[in-house]
Amino acid sequence: MSNNNALNRLNLLKDHISRPTGSIDLEKERSNASFNVEHMNWLFCGSKESAKALSDAYQMIQRDPDLYIPGGHSFDMTQPQQRELVQRQALRFQRVRKTLKDPLLYKALELAMCIYSETFSMKTYVHNTLFRQSIEFFGTKEQQDEWMDDVLNWRIIGSYAMTELGHSSFIRGLETTATYDRVRDEFIINTPTLTATKWWIGMAGQTATHTVAICQTIIDSKSYGIDWFIVPLRDRKTGQLLPGVTAGDIGAKYGRNGLDSGWIQFSNVRIPRKNMLMKWSKVTEDGNYISPQNPAIAYTTLIGERLTVLAGTQNALGRALTVACRYGCVRRQGVNNLQIMDYQTHYVKLVPCVASIYVINIVDRNIKSRWEESTKLIQTNQSEFLKIVTDIHATSSGLKGTITWWGSEMFERCRRSLGGHAYSSYNAIGPAIGDWGVNTTGGGDNSVLLQQTARYLMNSYKEMIQGKQLSGSVEYFNNIKQFSKINKSDLLNEKQLYDMKYNLDMYTWLVKQKEDSSITWNNNQISLIRLSELHIFRYCLSEYIQGISKYRNSIPEFQNLCPILTKLGQLWSIHLIYESLNEFLEEGYFGKEQAIIVRNAYFGMCKELRKEIIPLVDAWGYPDFILQAPLGKFDGDVYKGISLDLSPVVTVTRVLSNS
Amino acid sequence: MSNNNALNRLNLLKDHISRPTGSIDLEKERSNASFNVEHMNWLFCGSKESAKALSDAYQMIQRDPDLYIPGGHSFDMTQPQQRELVQRQALRFQRVRKTLKDPLLYKALELAMCIYSETFSMKTYVHNTLFRQSIEFFGTKEQQDEWMDDVLNWRIIGSYAMTELGHSSFIRGLETTATYDRVRDEFIINTPTLTATKWWIGMAGQTATHTVAICQTIIDSKSYGIDWFIVPLRDRKTGQLLPGVTAGDIGAKYGRNGLDSGWIQFSNVRIPRKNMLMKWSKVTEDGNYISPQNPAIAYTTLIGERLTVLAGTQNALGRALTVACRYGCVRRQGVNNLQIMDYQTHYVKLVPCVASIYVINIVDRNIKSRWEESTKLIQTNQSEFLKIVTDIHATSSGLKGTITWWGSEMFERCRRSLGGHAYSSYNAIGPAIGDWGVNTTGGGDNSVLLQQTARYLMNSYKEMIQGKQLSGSVEYFNNIKQFSKINKSDLLNEKQLYDMKYNLDMYTWLVKQKEDSSITWNNNQISLIRLSELHIFRYCLSEYIQGISKYRNSIPEFQNLCPILTKLGQLWSIHLIYESLNEFLEEGYFGKEQAIIVRNAYFGMCKELRKEIIPLVDAWGYPDFILQAPLGKFDGDVYKGISLDLSPVVTVTRVLSNS
């Protein structure tokens, strides 16, 4: 090191000891909290105990060399290295979980690993949920007895073969066939065309030993619809593909490259008849097909899958927002050297996102417990289950579509708020956005899902008009006629907008308008999708209002959080009105004065909550190693977290030899 | 291969010979063209000759093993492999260009390479444009004589050191210093803090031998503002860093990983006084600082940089839209087995994007020739140049902000339209979106740029009110008062909206409203940004209308294209009105009836142009190897282009040993 260099380094050091840094900024921001951040973390995690368990789980990961990601991130690894990493994590996780006596800690460790690694999350999800639940939901008692012990102990690795190269959302159009051979009491599973190739099948690329495949059931050349079949793919010991099974990896993806997403072609693979999952539909030995009571039952595993995006949104966006908000309060720019978070363009974009994460948190907890209750009915009261499933299916589709699109929007806001640094992979936003794609176009295309929800809404609405009493997510339709009399809003001042129920009513009015116009304006897909969005956003607001009222009668720690939770809900409800201004204006419900009132209330509320934005993201409790981004460091000393690696001289001499 | 497998393969083959495929679909789509696709390609490329040259250039690349990307894409390569690839391409390109006698072909080859590889584009751009232009724009005649020959012949490799770790858009806040040492007639370049580290400097990581660095000029402890200095970084022969220079790579990025984006710290590096670029500002031997006439001159290289996004948008989005539109016409889904492009949700999203590429093409050609004319004035008529530069600076900032955000929106529409396949890197959309980030947050943050434009607009507007005659992009302000009288639109039927000038006037009315309300509602950043967007979209429409009128008096081949160009412009102009419906409604300019008229016209026009969507994207002329996506294959046989690789058995046995 030359003299000059040494001097410069010394200057840098001196400079950083003496001058105010982001740490001071964040300290000030934290002193603005009007609420107890730790208690808010309990609430966000569900309880004090869950929060403690999650925190312990994070620590376990950070200290465990097999769970921790070397170097803190995976995008500098090759694909095989990423595969090894995730496989090692999965393996280690199975070992560790057996040692854990506290079920809360086990659950927390699984959650923490899923937050830490999207790939790990997907891998365990495909086996533990999609594959396992298929057997639980669609399998008979005997089938469960036969398979579940191997599944739960990972003695086999399961995948979920639904999508095909040429088919996804329109499931009835899938081409793979299961043809019954009465003579040998077997099904013959076959891929008749290239487009019938099973595609995007998690773990089919390298690791799955089995799959549940959805196929067209054919008996005596007649097709009876789609059913689920357990098909072995690989030898359990050697991992070699079984005869008739051709499978491979689909290669580079825009996220989750640690997961061996694959393709499968079946060349007349024979399986015993009893490998057809027969709780709902059946094929008898002599080839009689017994139809299920409700063919939609075949999609029930998808409900759970769709609901997982609610947790996924909190975790992926929670992390991105933590980084964006901390950086926004640390970065100073412009003539007055303001924190960039103090610019209107900045906080008006980010604050509503932070509020929405709190809303989604409560919606998630409510609907997930409702769904868990419902699935118990599968074993006890199937007709009751079938009644509930239609409503929850429509709601899950709508939530998946609406919330993941809102997630894309939030990601883009976070990305832009990082400025030029967003382009560096080390700030975690680019990789997270790439990964997010799987949620908007995977697991059911959002446009298609929202049209499904719209069909359900239109049918329910017509039933209501015909006098039927509705329940579930559309229960509010029963009283929606009262809004017919209203043509204009009575909004006169901002104060009215601080009443969430007032805003809920305005929004309900808008849903009704959209229902009415969708009936007259038939087959307008764009309008139908918007109807679903409005209904789902209204549903979220309604659930959130109920959620707060529960906390008002809860433990004192949660009661004390109600003022800030109310503010967040107020902002979110005004956000919904603000985002629909054009629709309110078009219907003449609002005039210009009202639009201005809404806008002022919105900007004002954003400014008000901007003061607590750091405590609000802190409360989510993501440790730095989970954030994986120096710009989001808890201590605010963001630039020191950026590594200044020296790079080798590689190619410069080659270019110059050109001259 | 087992018997079963062979049979299955045979079935697949049979199936694909006999059954209708995407090829038939695209053939039908192509037969819908109302215009000559080849002539449209000439127009899009600027002339018949340019189109021919570009087509030849594509062929040269495809046949040249050093220019062609092995395997067709770079995301499966490691970072060092990507670096080698791009360096090899740059090297080879320099050799090939010397053999080309036709300047049109040389220009076409450079363009084709830039379309083919964003990294190549950035690499050559940093040296050939940013570095070179800095010397041309800011250097004296003597300085140009000293440096330009080495620059043009790549005997040195230049970089452009503006951004710092802690500073970007607010350039006056940059920290790097150039302190004049009168005794030795030298400047001392220094990085005083960590945040002053030059950051995001293309080619600083491994390859640049020189940089132009923007620094605070300090003489006798007094700071005089910012100037440009040529600083050697590396030894020309060995590539080793020079004393006092510390530099390295900033590591993984979300695109352009073949480019060695780097960081630089200067530890009191001494350069001769004459390395300060002194055309505008000067430091004399005895330490007198002579200020430039217009300090904004220091940013003029940025104007050219900002305008490059217009070409970048056409190429990046042109490719993505080609893939999305072809796939949309080939993919069939749903009960009626419709082409998904026939769904309203699909074509209403994509058709306006296609139209906008044609608009941007004409805007790009106009403003680039205006800028090229202007830069000639630097050497001949500096005061005239300074007059023009303010307007073109504001316009370039506004275009960069507005069009690249619109680009993000278009990308997201393309991504969603590919459904689940969007998540595969091989369909090129994920990598392209990641790469696009550099355009929205790099090269000046869009929010900041649009506020710059807004300030210019507000000042110009005030000058107009005070009676000054304006020219350039704000010339229309001179007559904008005529709109004061109008409160309500006279829109009564859809037909009126097919007059682009009618729509231009409506939009001008809206710009005026926004100007007026921005004056009364001071410091509202969100409103100011919207003002800039409105102004720029209006500018684009106005330029497009003028562009078409030129083609009406052009060669017969272009005259014949005017009907389709007019349709595209009609759609684009209605698109602008449609996207501003809420603003028109809020001002009471539109009532509900008018909103419905606009919506019907918009959806109707989208449906009308959907018929020609394939000819319209074909006319851009991107060959399959440039598209790098099987789903966008010209022949429509998309699924056959997807590779079904078999993957090795890697890790399955390790997991199973766990049980």
CSV table of N, CA and C in Angstrom, one decimal, chain A residues 5 8 12 15 84 87 155 165 169 191 193-194 199-200 205-207 236-237 247 249 252-254 263 267-268 331 333 343-345 415 419-421 423 425-426 430 440-441 525 582 586-587 592 599 644-647 650-656 659, chain B residues 5 8 12 84 87 155 157 165 169 191 193-194 199-200 205-207 236-237 247 249 252-255 263 267 331 333 343-345 415 419-421 423 425-426 430 440-441 525 582 586-587 592 599 644-647 650-656 659:
chain,number,residue,atom,x,y,z
A,5,ASN,N,-2.2,5.9,-0.3
A,5,ASN,CA,-3.4,5.0,0.0
A,5,ASN,C,-3.6,4.9,1.5
A,8,ASN,N,-5.2,8.0,2.8
A,8,ASN,CA,-6.6,8.1,2.4
A,8,ASN,C,-7.5,7.2,3.2
A,12,LEU,N,-10.7,8.2,5.6
A,12,LEU,CA,-12.0,7.5,5.5
A,12,LEU,C,-12.4,7.1,6.9
A,15,ASP,N,-13.2,10.1,9.1
A,15,ASP,CA,-14.4,10.6,8.6
A,15,ASP,C,-15.7,9.9,9.2
A,84,GLU,N,-27.5,-28.0,-4.3
A,84,GLU,CA,-26.9,-28.7,-3.2
A,84,GLU,C,-27.3,-28.0,-1.9
A,87,GLN,N,-30.9,-28.7,-0.9
A,87,GLN,CA,-31.1,-30.1,-0.5
A,87,GLN,C,-30.5,-30.3,0.9
A,155,ARG,N,-39.6,-40.6,3.5
A,155,ARG,CA,-39.0,-41.8,2.9
A,155,ARG,C,-39.3,-41.8,1.4
A,165,LEU,N,-47.3,-28.6,-20.6
A,165,LEU,CA,-46.7,-27.6,-21.4
A,165,LEU,C,-47.7,-26.7,-22.1
A,169,SER,N,-54.4,-23.1,-16.7
A,169,SER,CA,-55.5,-22.7,-16.0
A,169,SER,C,-56.8,-23.5,-16.3
A,191,THR,N,-48.7,-39.9,-21.8
A,191,THR,CA,-48.5,-38.5,-22.4
A,191,THR,C,-48.7,-38.6,-23.9
A,193,THR,N,-49.2,-36.3,-26.3
A,193,THR,CA,-48.6,-35.3,-27.2
A,193,THR,C,-47.5,-34.6,-26.5
A,194,LEU,N,-46.8,-33.8,-27.3
A,194,LEU,CA,-45.7,-33.0,-26.7
A,194,LEU,C,-46.3,-32.0,-25.7
A,199,TRP,N,-45.3,-30.1,-16.9
A,199,TRP,CA,-44.4,-29.0,-17.0
A,199,TRP,C,-44.4,-28.1,-15.7
A,200,TRP,N,-43.3,-27.5,-15.3
A,200,TRP,CA,-43.3,-26.7,-14.1
A,200,TRP,C,-43.5,-27.6,-12.8
A,205,GLY,N,-37.5,-32.5,-11.6
A,205,GLY,CA,-36.3,-32.5,-12.4
A,205,GLY,C,-35.2,-33.4,-11.9
A,206,GLN,N,-35.1,-33.6,-10.6
A,206,GLN,CA,-34.0,-34.4,-10.1
A,206,GLN,C,-34.3,-35.3,-8.9
A,207,THR,N,-35.3,-34.8,-8.1
A,207,THR,CA,-35.4,-35.4,-6.8
A,207,THR,C,-36.6,-36.2,-6.4
A,236,ARG,N,-36.3,-45.5,-5.4
A,236,ARG,CA,-36.1,-44.8,-4.1
A,236,ARG,C,-34.6,-44.9,-3.7
A,237,LYS,N,-33.9,-45.9,-4.1
A,237,LYS,CA,-32.6,-46.1,-3.7
A,237,LYS,C,-31.6,-45.4,-4.6
A,247,ALA,N,-38.1,-37.8,-17.7
A,247,ALA,CA,-38.2,-36.5,-16.9
A,247,ALA,C,-36.9,-35.8,-16.9
A,249,ASP,N,-35.1,-31.5,-16.1
A,249,ASP,CA,-35.1,-30.2,-15.5
A,249,ASP,C,-35.6,-29.2,-16.6
A,252,ALA,N,-33.0,-22.8,-16.4
A,252,ALA,CA,-32.9,-21.5,-15.7
A,252,ALA,C,-34.3,-20.9,-15.5
A,253,LYS,N,-34.6,-20.4,-14.3
A,253,LYS,CA,-35.8,-19.7,-14.1
A,253,LYS,C,-35.5,-18.3,-13.5
A,254,TYR,N,-36.6,-17.5,-13.3
A,254,TYR,CA,-36.3,-16.2,-12.9
A,254,TYR,C,-36.4,-16.1,-11.3
A,263,TRP,N,-40.0,-31.5,-15.9
A,263,TRP,CA,-41.0,-31.9,-16.8
A,263,TRP,C,-41.1,-33.5,-16.8
A,267,SER,N,-44.7,-42.8,-20.7
A,267,SER,CA,-44.9,-43.6,-21.9
A,267,SER,C,-45.6,-44.9,-21.5
A,268,ASN,N,-47.0,-44.9,-21.4
A,268,ASN,CA,-47.7,-46.0,-21.0
A,268,ASN,C,-47.2,-46.7,-19.7
A,331,ARG,N,-30.9,7.9,3.5
A,331,ARG,CA,-30.4,8.5,2.4
A,331,ARG,C,-30.7,10.0,2.4
A,333,GLN,N,-30.4,13.7,0.3
A,333,GLN,CA,-30.1,14.1,-1.1
A,333,GLN,C,-30.8,15.5,-1.3
A,343,TYR,N,-39.6,13.5,1.2
A,343,TYR,CA,-40.2,14.0,-0.1
A,343,TYR,C,-41.6,13.3,-0.3
A,344,GLN,N,-42.6,14.2,-0.7
A,344,GLN,CA,-43.9,13.6,-0.9
A,344,GLN,C,-44.0,12.4,-1.8
A,345,THR,N,-43.2,12.6,-2.9
A,345,THR,CA,-43.2,11.4,-3.9
A,345,THR,C,-42.8,10.1,-3.2
A,415,ARG,N,-38.6,-0.9,-5.4
A,415,ARG,CA,-37.4,-0.8,-6.3
A,415,ARG,C,-37.1,0.6,-6.7
A,419,GLY,N,-33.5,3.9,-5.8
A,419,GLY,CA,-32.7,4.6,-6.7
A,419,GLY,C,-31.7,3.7,-7.5
A,420,GLY,N,-30.6,4.2,-7.9
A,420,GLY,CA,-29.6,3.4,-8.6
A,420,GLY,C,-29.2,2.1,-7.9
A,421,HIS,N,-29.2,2.1,-6.6
A,421,HIS,CA,-28.7,0.9,-5.9
A,421,HIS,C,-29.7,-0.3,-6.1
A,423,TYR,N,-30.4,-1.7,-8.6
A,423,TYR,CA,-29.9,-2.5,-9.7
A,423,TYR,C,-28.8,-3.5,-9.2
A,425,SER,N,-27.6,-6.6,-7.2
A,425,SER,CA,-28.3,-7.8,-6.6
A,425,SER,C,-28.2,-7.8,-5.1
A,426,TYR,N,-27.1,-7.2,-4.6
A,426,TYR,CA,-26.8,-7.3,-3.1
A,426,TYR,C,-27.9,-6.5,-2.3
A,430,GLY,N,-33.9,-6.8,-6.7
A,430,GLY,CA,-34.0,-7.4,-8.0
A,430,GLY,C,-34.4,-8.9,-8.0
A,440,THR,N,-47.6,-14.3,-9.6
A,440,THR,CA,-48.6,-13.6,-10.4
A,440,THR,C,-49.0,-14.4,-11.6
A,441,THR,N,-48.1,-15.2,-12.2
A,441,THR,CA,-48.5,-16.0,-13.4
A,441,THR,C,-48.5,-17.5,-13.1
A,525,GLN,N,-64.8,-8.6,-19.9
A,525,GLN,CA,-63.8,-9.3,-19.0
A,525,GLN,C,-63.1,-8.2,-18.1
A,582,ASN,N,-61.6,7.6,-10.0
A,582,ASN,CA,-62.1,7.8,-11.3
A,582,ASN,C,-63.5,7.1,-11.4
A,586,GLU,N,-66.8,9.0,-12.2
A,586,GLU,CA,-67.6,8.7,-13.4
A,586,GLU,C,-69.1,8.5,-13.1
A,587,GLU,N,-69.3,7.9,-11.9
A,587,GLU,CA,-70.7,7.6,-11.5
A,587,GLU,C,-71.4,8.9,-11.0
A,592,LYS,N,-65.8,17.2,-8.0
A,592,LYS,CA,-64.5,17.7,-7.9
A,592,LYS,C,-64.1,17.9,-6.4
A,599,ARG,N,-58.2,13.4,-1.7
A,599,ARG,CA,-56.7,13.5,-1.9
A,599,ARG,C,-56.0,14.1,-0.7
A,644,LEU,N,-16.4,-3.6,-0.8
A,644,LEU,CA,-15.6,-3.1,-1.9
A,644,LEU,C,-14.6,-4.1,-2.2
A,645,ASP,N,-15.0,-5.1,-3.0
A,645,ASP,CA,-14.0,-6.1,-3.4
A,645,ASP,C,-13.2,-5.6,-4.6
A,646,LEU,N,-11.9,-6.1,-4.6
A,646,LEU,CA,-11.1,-5.8,-5.7
A,646,LEU,C,-11.2,-6.9,-6.7
A,647,SER,N,-11.3,-6.5,-8.0
A,647,SER,CA,-11.5,-7.5,-9.0
A,647,SER,C,-10.2,-7.8,-9.7
A,650,VAL,N,-8.5,-9.0,-15.8
A,650,VAL,CA,-8.9,-10.2,-16.7
A,650,VAL,C,-8.6,-9.9,-18.1
A,651,THR,N,-9.2,-8.9,-18.6
A,651,THR,CA,-9.3,-8.8,-20.1
A,651,THR,C,-8.7,-7.6,-20.7
A,652,VAL,N,-8.3,-6.6,-19.9
A,652,VAL,CA,-7.9,-5.4,-20.4
A,652,VAL,C,-6.8,-5.5,-21.4
A,653,THR,N,-5.8,-6.4,-21.1
A,653,THR,CA,-4.6,-6.5,-22.0
A,653,THR,C,-5.1,-7.0,-23.4
A,654,ARG,N,-6.1,-7.9,-23.4
A,654,ARG,CA,-6.6,-8.4,-24.6
A,654,ARG,C,-7.1,-7.3,-25.5
A,655,VAL,N,-7.9,-6.4,-24.9
A,655,VAL,CA,-8.4,-5.4,-25.8
A,655,VAL,C,-7.3,-4.5,-26.3
A,656,LEU,N,-6.4,-4.1,-25.5
A,656,LEU,CA,-5.4,-3.2,-25.9
A,656,LEU,C,-4.5,-3.8,-27.0
A,659,SER,N,-5.1,-2.7,-30.6
A,659,SER,CA,-4.8,-1.4,-31.3
A,659,SER,C,-3.6,-1.5,-32.2
B,5,ASN,N,-41.3,-46.5,-24.8
B,5,ASN,CA,-40.8,-45.1,-25.0
B,5,ASN,C,-40.8,-44.9,-26.6
B,8,ASN,N,-44.2,-44.2,-27.8
B,8,ASN,CA,-44.6,-42.9,-27.4
B,8,ASN,C,-44.0,-41.8,-28.2
B,12,LEU,N,-45.9,-39.0,-30.6
B,12,LEU,CA,-45.6,-37.5,-30.5
B,12,LEU,C,-45.3,-37.0,-31.9
B,84,GLU,N,-15.8,-12.4,-20.5
B,84,GLU,CA,-15.0,-12.9,-21.7
B,84,GLU,C,-15.8,-12.7,-23.0
B,87,GLN,N,-16.2,-9.0,-23.9
B,87,GLN,CA,-14.9,-8.5,-24.3
B,87,GLN,C,-14.5,-9.0,-25.7
B,155,ARG,N,-7.2,2.7,-28.3
B,155,ARG,CA,-5.9,2.4,-27.7
B,155,ARG,C,-5.9,2.7,-26.3
B,157,ILE,N,-9.1,2.8,-23.1
B,157,ILE,CA,-10.5,2.5,-22.8
B,157,ILE,C,-11.0,3.5,-21.7
B,165,LEU,N,-21.1,6.7,-4.4
B,165,LEU,CA,-21.8,5.8,-3.5
B,165,LEU,C,-23.0,6.5,-2.8
B,169,SER,N,-28.3,11.9,-8.3
B,169,SER,CA,-29.0,12.9,-9.1
B,169,SER,C,-28.7,14.3,-8.7
B,191,THR,N,-10.6,11.2,-3.1
B,191,THR,CA,-11.9,10.7,-2.6
B,191,THR,C,-11.9,10.9,-1.0
B,193,THR,N,-14.2,10.8,1.4
B,193,THR,CA,-15.0,9.9,2.3
B,193,THR,C,-15.4,8.6,1.6
B,194,LEU,N,-16.0,7.7,2.4
B,194,LEU,CA,-16.5,6.5,1.8
B,194,LEU,C,-17.6,6.8,0.8
B,199,TRP,N,-19.0,5.2,-8.1
B,199,TRP,CA,-19.8,4.0,-7.9
B,199,TRP,C,-20.7,3.8,-9.2
B,200,TRP,N,-20.9,2.6,-9.6
B,200,TRP,CA,-21.6,2.3,-10.8
B,200,TRP,C,-20.8,2.7,-12.1
B,205,GLY,N,-14.4,-1.5,-13.3
B,205,GLY,CA,-14.1,-2.8,-12.5
B,205,GLY,C,-12.9,-3.5,-12.9
B,206,GLN,N,-12.7,-3.6,-14.2
B,206,GLN,CA,-11.6,-4.4,-14.7
B,206,GLN,C,-10.9,-3.8,-15.9
B,207,THR,N,-11.6,-3.1,-16.8
B,207,THR,CA,-11.0,-2.8,-18.1
B,207,THR,C,-10.6,-1.4,-18.4
B,236,ARG,N,-1.6,1.0,-19.4
B,236,ARG,CA,-2.1,0.6,-20.7
B,236,ARG,C,-1.7,-0.8,-21.1
B,237,LYS,N,-0.5,-1.2,-20.7
B,237,LYS,CA,0.0,-2.5,-21.1
B,237,LYS,C,-0.3,-3.6,-20.2
B,247,ALA,N,-9.6,0.5,-7.2
B,247,ALA,CA,-10.8,0.3,-7.9
B,247,ALA,C,-11.2,-1.2,-8.0
B,249,ASP,N,-14.7,-4.2,-8.8
B,249,ASP,CA,-16.0,-4.5,-9.4
B,249,ASP,C,-17.1,-4.4,-8.3
B,252,ALA,N,-22.5,-8.6,-8.5
B,252,ALA,CA,-23.7,-9.1,-9.2
B,252,ALA,C,-24.7,-8.0,-9.4
B,253,LYS,N,-25.2,-7.8,-10.6
B,253,LYS,CA,-26.2,-6.8,-10.9
B,253,LYS,C,-27.5,-7.5,-11.4
B,254,TYR,N,-28.6,-6.8,-11.6
B,254,TYR,CA,-29.7,-7.4,-12.1
B,254,TYR,C,-29.9,-7.3,-13.6
B,255,GLY,N,-28.7,-7.3,-14.2
B,255,GLY,CA,-28.7,-7.2,-15.7
B,255,GLY,C,-27.3,-6.8,-16.1
B,263,TRP,N,-16.1,0.5,-9.0
B,263,TRP,CA,-16.0,1.6,-8.1
B,263,TRP,C,-14.6,2.1,-8.1
B,267,SER,N,-6.7,8.3,-4.2
B,267,SER,CA,-6.0,8.7,-3.0
B,267,SER,C,-4.9,9.8,-3.4
B,331,ARG,N,-51.2,-19.5,-28.5
B,331,ARG,CA,-51.7,-20.2,-27.4
B,331,ARG,C,-53.2,-20.3,-27.4
B,333,GLN,N,-56.6,-21.7,-25.3
B,333,GLN,CA,-57.0,-22.0,-23.9
B,333,GLN,C,-58.4,-21.8,-23.7
B,343,TYR,N,-59.1,-12.7,-26.2
B,343,TYR,CA,-59.7,-12.3,-25.0
B,343,TYR,C,-59.5,-10.8,-24.8
B,344,GLN,N,-60.5,-10.1,-24.4
B,344,GLN,CA,-60.4,-8.6,-24.3
B,344,GLN,C,-59.3,-8.2,-23.3
B,345,THR,N,-59.2,-9.0,-22.2
B,345,THR,CA,-58.2,-8.7,-21.2
B,345,THR,C,-56.8,-8.7,-21.9
B,415,ARG,N,-45.0,-9.6,-19.6
B,415,ARG,CA,-44.8,-10.7,-18.7
B,415,ARG,C,-46.0,-11.5,-18.4
B,419,GLY,N,-48.2,-15.8,-19.2
B,419,GLY,CA,-48.6,-16.8,-18.3
B,419,GLY,C,-47.5,-17.5,-17.5
B,420,GLY,N,-47.6,-18.7,-17.1
B,420,GLY,CA,-46.6,-19.4,-16.3
B,420,GLY,C,-45.2,-19.4,-17.0
B,421,HIS,N,-45.2,-19.5,-18.4
B,421,HIS,CA,-44.0,-19.6,-19.1
B,421,HIS,C,-43.1,-18.3,-18.9
B,423,TYR,N,-41.9,-17.2,-16.4
B,423,TYR,CA,-41.0,-17.5,-15.3
B,423,TYR,C,-39.7,-18.2,-15.7
B,425,SER,N,-36.4,-18.5,-17.7
B,425,SER,CA,-35.5,-17.5,-18.3
B,425,SER,C,-35.4,-17.6,-19.8
B,426,TYR,N,-35.7,-18.8,-20.4
B,426,TYR,CA,-35.5,-19.0,-21.8
B,426,TYR,C,-36.5,-18.3,-22.6
B,430,GLY,N,-38.0,-12.4,-18.3
B,430,GLY,CA,-37.5,-12.1,-16.9
B,430,GLY,C,-36.2,-11.4,-17.0
B,440,THR,N,-34.8,2.9,-15.4
B,440,THR,CA,-35.7,3.7,-14.6
B,440,THR,C,-35.0,4.3,-13.4
B,441,THR,N,-34.1,3.6,-12.8
B,441,THR,CA,-33.4,4.2,-11.6
B,441,THR,C,-32.0,4.6,-11.9
B,525,GLN,N,-45.2,17.7,-5.3
B,525,GLN,CA,-44.3,17.0,-6.2
B,525,GLN,C,-45.0,16.0,-7.1
B,582,ASN,N,-59.8,10.0,-15.2
B,582,ASN,CA,-60.1,10.5,-13.9
B,582,ASN,C,-59.8,12.0,-13.8
B,586,GLU,N,-62.7,14.6,-13.1
B,586,GLU,CA,-62.6,15.5,-11.9
B,586,GLU,C,-62.8,16.9,-12.2
B,587,GLU,N,-62.3,17.4,-13.4
B,587,GLU,CA,-62.4,18.8,-13.7
B,587,GLU,C,-63.8,19.1,-14.3
B,592,LYS,N,-70.2,11.3,-17.3
B,592,LYS,CA,-70.2,9.9,-17.4
B,592,LYS,C,-70.4,9.4,-18.9
B,599,ARG,N,-64.3,5.1,-23.5
B,599,ARG,CA,-64.0,3.6,-23.3
B,599,ARG,C,-64.4,2.8,-24.5
B,644,LEU,N,-36.1,-30.1,-24.1
B,644,LEU,CA,-36.4,-31.0,-23.0
B,644,LEU,C,-35.1,-31.7,-22.6
B,645,ASP,N,-34.3,-31.0,-21.9
B,645,ASP,CA,-33.0,-31.6,-21.4
B,645,ASP,C,-33.2,-32.6,-20.3
B,646,LEU,N,-32.4,-33.6,-20.3
B,646,LEU,CA,-32.5,-34.6,-19.2
B,646,LEU,C,-31.5,-34.1,-18.1
B,647,SER,N,-31.9,-34.1,-16.9
B,647,SER,CA,-30.9,-33.6,-15.9
B,647,SER,C,-30.3,-34.8,-15.1
B,650,VAL,N,-28.7,-36.0,-9.0
B,650,VAL,CA,-27.7,-35.4,-8.2
B,650,VAL,C,-27.9,-35.7,-6.7
B,651,THR,N,-29.0,-35.4,-6.2
B,651,THR,CA,-29.1,-35.3,-4.8
B,651,THR,C,-30.1,-36.2,-4.1
B,652,VAL,N,-30.9,-36.9,-5.0
B,652,VAL,CA,-32.0,-37.6,-4.4
B,652,VAL,C,-31.6,-38.7,-3.4
B,653,THR,N,-30.5,-39.3,-3.7
B,653,THR,CA,-30.1,-40.4,-2.8
B,653,THR,C,-29.7,-39.8,-1.4
B,654,ARG,N,-29.1,-38.6,-1.5
B,654,ARG,CA,-28.7,-38.0,-0.2
B,654,ARG,C,-29.9,-37.8,0.7
B,655,VAL,N,-31.0,-37.3,0.1
B,655,VAL,CA,-32.2,-37.1,1.0
B,655,VAL,C,-32.7,-38.4,1.5
B,656,LEU,N,-32.8,-39.4,0.7
B,656,LEU,CA,-33.4,-40.6,1.1
B,656,LEU,C,-32.6,-41.3,2.2
B,659,SER,N,-33.9,-41.0,5.9
B,659,SER,CA,-35.0,-41.6,6.5
B,659,SER,C,-34.6,-42.7,7.4
